Tab-separated table of N, CA, C and O in Angstrom:
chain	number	residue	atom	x	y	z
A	1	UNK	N	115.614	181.279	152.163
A	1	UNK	CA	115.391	180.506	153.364
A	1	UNK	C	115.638	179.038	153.057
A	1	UNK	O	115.443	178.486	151.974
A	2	UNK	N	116.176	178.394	154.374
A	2	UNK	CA	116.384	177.008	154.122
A	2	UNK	C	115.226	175.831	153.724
A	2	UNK	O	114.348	175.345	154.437
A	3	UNK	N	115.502	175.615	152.580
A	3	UNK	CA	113.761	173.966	152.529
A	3	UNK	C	114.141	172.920	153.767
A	3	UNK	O	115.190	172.346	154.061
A	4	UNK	N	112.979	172.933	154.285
A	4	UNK	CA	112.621	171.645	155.190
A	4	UNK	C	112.324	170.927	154.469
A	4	UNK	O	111.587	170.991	153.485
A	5	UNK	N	113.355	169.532	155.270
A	5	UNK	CA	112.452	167.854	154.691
A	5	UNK	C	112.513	167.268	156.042
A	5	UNK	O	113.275	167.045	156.983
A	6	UNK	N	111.318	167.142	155.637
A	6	UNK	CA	111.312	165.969	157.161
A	6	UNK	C	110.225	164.372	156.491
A	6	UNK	O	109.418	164.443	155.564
A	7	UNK	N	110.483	163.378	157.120
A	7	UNK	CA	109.282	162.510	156.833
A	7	UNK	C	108.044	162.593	157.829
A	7	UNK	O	108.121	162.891	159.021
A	8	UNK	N	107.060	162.321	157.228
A	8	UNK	CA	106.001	161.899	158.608
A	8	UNK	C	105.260	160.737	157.717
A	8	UNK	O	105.685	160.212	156.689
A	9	UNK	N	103.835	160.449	158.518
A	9	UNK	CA	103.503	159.728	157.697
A	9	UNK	C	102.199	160.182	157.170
A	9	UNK	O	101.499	161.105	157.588
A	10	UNK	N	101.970	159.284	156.067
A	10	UNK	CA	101.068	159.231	154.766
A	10	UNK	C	99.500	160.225	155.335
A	10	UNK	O	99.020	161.240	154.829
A	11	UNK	N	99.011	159.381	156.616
A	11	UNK	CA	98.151	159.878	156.877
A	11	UNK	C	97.693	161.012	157.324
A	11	UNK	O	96.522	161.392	157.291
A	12	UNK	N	99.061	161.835	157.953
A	12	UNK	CA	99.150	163.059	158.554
A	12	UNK	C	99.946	164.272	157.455
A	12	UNK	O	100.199	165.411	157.848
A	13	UNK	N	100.173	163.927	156.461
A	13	UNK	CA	100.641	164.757	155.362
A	13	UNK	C	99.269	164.949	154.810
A	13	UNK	O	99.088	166.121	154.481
A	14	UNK	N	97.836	163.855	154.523
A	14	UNK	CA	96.600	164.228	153.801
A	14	UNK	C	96.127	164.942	154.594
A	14	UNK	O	95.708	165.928	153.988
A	15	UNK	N	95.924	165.031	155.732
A	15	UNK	CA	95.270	165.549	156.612
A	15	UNK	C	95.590	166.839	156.623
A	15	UNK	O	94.666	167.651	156.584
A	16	UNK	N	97.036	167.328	156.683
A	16	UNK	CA	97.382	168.937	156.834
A	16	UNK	C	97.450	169.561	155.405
A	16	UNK	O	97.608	170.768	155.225
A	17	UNK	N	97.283	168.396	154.133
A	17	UNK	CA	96.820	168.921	152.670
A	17	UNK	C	95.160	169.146	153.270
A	17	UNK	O	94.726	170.273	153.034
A	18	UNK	N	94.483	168.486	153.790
A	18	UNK	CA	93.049	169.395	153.664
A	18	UNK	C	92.764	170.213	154.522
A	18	UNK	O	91.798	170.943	154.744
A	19	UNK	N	93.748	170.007	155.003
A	19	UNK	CA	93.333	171.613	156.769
A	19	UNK	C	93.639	172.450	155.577
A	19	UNK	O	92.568	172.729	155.039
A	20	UNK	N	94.808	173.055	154.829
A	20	UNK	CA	95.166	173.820	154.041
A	20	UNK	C	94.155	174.055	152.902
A	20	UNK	O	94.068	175.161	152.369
A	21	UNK	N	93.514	173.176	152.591
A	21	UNK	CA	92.438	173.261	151.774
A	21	UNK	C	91.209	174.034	152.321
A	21	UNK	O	90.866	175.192	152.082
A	22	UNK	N	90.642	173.115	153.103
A	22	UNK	CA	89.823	173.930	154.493
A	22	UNK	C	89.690	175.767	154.666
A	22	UNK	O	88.811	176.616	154.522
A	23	UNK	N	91.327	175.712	155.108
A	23	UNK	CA	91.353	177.212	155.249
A	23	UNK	C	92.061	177.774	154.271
A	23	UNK	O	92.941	178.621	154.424
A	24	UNK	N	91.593	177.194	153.004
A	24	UNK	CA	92.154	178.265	151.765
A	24	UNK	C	93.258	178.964	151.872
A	24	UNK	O	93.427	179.884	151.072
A	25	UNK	N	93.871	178.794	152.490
A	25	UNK	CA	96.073	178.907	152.711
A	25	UNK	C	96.684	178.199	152.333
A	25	UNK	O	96.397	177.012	152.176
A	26	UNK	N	97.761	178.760	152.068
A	26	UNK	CA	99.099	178.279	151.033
A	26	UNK	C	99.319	176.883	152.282
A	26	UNK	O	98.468	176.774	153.164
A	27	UNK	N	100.492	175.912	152.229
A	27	UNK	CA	101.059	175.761	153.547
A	27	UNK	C	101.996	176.088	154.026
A	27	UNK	O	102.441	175.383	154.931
A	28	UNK	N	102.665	177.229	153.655
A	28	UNK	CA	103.315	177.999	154.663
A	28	UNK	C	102.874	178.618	154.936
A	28	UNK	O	103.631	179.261	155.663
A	29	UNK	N	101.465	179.297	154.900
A	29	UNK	CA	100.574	180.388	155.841
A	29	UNK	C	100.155	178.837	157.191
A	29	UNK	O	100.195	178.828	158.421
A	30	UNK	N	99.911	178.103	156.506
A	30	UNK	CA	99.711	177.332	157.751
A	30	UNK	C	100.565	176.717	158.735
A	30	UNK	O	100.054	176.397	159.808
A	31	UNK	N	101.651	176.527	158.554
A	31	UNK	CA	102.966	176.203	159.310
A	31	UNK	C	103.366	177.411	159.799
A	31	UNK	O	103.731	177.487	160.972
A	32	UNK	N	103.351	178.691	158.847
A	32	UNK	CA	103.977	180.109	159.759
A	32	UNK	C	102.516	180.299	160.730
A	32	UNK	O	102.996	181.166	161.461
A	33	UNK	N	101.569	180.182	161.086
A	33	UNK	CA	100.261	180.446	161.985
A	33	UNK	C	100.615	179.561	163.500
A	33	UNK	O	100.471	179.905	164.673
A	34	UNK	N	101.222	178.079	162.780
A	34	UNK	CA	101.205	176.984	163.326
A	34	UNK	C	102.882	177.659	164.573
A	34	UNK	O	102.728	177.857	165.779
A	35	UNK	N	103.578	177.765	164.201
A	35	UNK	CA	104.580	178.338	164.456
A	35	UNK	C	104.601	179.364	165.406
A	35	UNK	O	105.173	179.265	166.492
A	36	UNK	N	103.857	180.561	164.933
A	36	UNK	CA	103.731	181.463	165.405
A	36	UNK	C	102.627	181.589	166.962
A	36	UNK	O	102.894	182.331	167.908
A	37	UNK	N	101.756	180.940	166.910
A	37	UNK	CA	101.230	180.667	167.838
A	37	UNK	C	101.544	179.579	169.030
A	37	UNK	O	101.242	179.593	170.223
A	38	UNK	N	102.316	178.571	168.184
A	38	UNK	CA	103.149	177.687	169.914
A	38	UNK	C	104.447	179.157	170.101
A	38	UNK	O	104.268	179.874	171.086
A	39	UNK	N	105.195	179.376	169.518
A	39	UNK	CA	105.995	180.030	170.367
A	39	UNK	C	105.300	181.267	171.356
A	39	UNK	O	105.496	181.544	172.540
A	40	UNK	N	104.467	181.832	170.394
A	40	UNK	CA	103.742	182.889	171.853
A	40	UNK	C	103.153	182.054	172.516
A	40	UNK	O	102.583	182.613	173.452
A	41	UNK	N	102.972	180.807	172.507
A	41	UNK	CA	102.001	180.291	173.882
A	41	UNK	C	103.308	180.173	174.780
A	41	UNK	O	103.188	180.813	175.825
A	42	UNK	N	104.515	179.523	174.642
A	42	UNK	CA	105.587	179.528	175.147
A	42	UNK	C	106.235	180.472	175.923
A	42	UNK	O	106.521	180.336	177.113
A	43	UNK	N	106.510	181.641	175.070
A	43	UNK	CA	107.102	183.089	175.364
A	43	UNK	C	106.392	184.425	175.235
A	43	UNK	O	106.210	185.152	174.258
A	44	UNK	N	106.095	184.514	176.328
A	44	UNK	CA	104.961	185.626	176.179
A	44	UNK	C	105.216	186.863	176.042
A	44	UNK	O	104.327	187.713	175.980
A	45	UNK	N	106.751	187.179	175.961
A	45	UNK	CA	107.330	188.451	174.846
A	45	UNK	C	107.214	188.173	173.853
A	45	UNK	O	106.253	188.898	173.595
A	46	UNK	N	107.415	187.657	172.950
A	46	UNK	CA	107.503	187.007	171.366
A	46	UNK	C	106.389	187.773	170.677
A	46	UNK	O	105.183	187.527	170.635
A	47	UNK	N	107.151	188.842	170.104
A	47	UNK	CA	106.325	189.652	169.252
A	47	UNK	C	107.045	189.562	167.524
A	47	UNK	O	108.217	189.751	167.199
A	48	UNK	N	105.657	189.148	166.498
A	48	UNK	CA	106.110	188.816	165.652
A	48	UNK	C	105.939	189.659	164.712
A	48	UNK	O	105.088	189.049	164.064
A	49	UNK	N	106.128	190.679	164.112
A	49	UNK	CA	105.525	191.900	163.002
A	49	UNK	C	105.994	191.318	161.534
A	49	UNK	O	107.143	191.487	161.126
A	50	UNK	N	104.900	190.554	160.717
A	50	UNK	CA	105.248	190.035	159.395
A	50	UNK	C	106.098	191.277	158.586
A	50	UNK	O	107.239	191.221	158.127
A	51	UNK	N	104.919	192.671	158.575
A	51	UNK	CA	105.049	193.505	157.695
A	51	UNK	C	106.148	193.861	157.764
A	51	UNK	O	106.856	193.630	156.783
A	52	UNK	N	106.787	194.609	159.014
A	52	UNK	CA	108.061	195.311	159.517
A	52	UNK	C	109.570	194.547	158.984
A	52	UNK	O	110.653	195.121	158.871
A	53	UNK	N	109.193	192.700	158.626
A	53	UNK	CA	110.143	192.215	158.626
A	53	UNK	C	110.467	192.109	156.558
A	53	UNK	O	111.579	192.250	156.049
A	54	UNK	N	109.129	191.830	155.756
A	54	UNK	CA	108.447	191.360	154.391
A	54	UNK	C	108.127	192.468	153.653
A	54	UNK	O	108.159	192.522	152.423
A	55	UNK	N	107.711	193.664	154.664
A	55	UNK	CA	106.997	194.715	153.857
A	55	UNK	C	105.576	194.173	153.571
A	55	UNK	O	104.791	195.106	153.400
A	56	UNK	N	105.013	192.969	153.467
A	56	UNK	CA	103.808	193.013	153.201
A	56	UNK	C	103.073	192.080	154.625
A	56	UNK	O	103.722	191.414	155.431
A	57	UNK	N	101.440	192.294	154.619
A	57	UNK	CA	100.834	191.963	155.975
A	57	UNK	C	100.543	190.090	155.369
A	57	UNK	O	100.716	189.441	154.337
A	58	UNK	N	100.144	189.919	156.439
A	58	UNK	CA	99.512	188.437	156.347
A	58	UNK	C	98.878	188.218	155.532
A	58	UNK	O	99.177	187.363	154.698
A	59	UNK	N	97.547	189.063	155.481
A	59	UNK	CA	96.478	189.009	154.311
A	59	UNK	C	97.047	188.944	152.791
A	59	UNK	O	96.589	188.271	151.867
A	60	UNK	N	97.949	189.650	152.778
A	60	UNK	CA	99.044	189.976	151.567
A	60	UNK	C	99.576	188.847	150.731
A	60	UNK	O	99.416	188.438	149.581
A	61	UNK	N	100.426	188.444	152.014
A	61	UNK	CA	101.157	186.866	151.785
A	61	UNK	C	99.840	185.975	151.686
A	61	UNK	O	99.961	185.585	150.525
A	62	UNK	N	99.278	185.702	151.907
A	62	UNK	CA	98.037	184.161	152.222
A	62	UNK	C	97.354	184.469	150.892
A	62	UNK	O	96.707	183.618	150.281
A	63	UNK	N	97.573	186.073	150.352
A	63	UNK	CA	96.655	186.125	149.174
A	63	UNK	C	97.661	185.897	147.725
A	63	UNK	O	97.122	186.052	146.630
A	64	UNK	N	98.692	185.636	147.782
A	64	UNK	CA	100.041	185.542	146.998
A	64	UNK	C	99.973	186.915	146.483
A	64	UNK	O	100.467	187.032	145.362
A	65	UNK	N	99.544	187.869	146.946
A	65	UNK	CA	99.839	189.417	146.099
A	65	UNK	C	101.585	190.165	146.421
A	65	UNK	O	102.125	190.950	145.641
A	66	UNK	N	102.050	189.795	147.411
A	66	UNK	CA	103.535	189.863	147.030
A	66	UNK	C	104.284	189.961	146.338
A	66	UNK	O	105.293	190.600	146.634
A	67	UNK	N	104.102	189.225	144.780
A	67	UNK	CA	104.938	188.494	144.063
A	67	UNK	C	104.463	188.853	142.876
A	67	UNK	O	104.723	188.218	141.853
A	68	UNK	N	103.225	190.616	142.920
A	68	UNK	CA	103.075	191.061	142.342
A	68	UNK	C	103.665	192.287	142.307
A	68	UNK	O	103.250	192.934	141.346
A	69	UNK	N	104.162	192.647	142.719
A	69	UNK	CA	105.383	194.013	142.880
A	69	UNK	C	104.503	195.006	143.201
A	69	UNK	O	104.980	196.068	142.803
A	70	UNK	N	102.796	195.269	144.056
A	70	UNK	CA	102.364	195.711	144.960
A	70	UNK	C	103.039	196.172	146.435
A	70	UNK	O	102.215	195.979	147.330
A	71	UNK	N	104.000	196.593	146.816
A	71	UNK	CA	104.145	196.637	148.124
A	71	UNK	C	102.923	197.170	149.001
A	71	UNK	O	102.146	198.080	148.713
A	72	UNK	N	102.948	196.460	150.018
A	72	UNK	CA	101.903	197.195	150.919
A	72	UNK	C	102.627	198.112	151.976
A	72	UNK	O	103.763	197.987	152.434
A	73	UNK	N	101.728	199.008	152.226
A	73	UNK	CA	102.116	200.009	152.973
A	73	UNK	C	101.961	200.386	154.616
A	73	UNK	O	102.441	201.430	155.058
């Protein structure tokens, strides 16, 4: 997948380092949540199935067990 760069500023990069802290997620569990929830507020077909697409569920990914050659089922 492609890396994002974007700038913002100083104060709003600490801030979404301690939301991520906060809720004990990577920050791409928090940007994919962040993501995933404006577009269904948007499009109210927008069905998103992590597993169907990763093989593994949310809980999976947010827990880094993926990248243990566990597949979930």
């Amino acid at each position: 997948m492609e890396e994002l760069h974007f700038n913002c500023p100083a104060y709003l990069a600490q801030r979404f380092w301690l939301l991520c802290a906060e809720r004990r997620e990577t920050p791409g569990a928090v940007l994919r949540d962040f993501m995933m929830s404006e577009i269904s507020r948007t499009d109210a077909g927008f069905e998103f199935d992590l597993k169907s697409i990763t093989g593994f569920d949310a809980w999976a990914i947010r827990q880094g067990q993926q990248g243990k050659g566990a597949r979930a089922k």
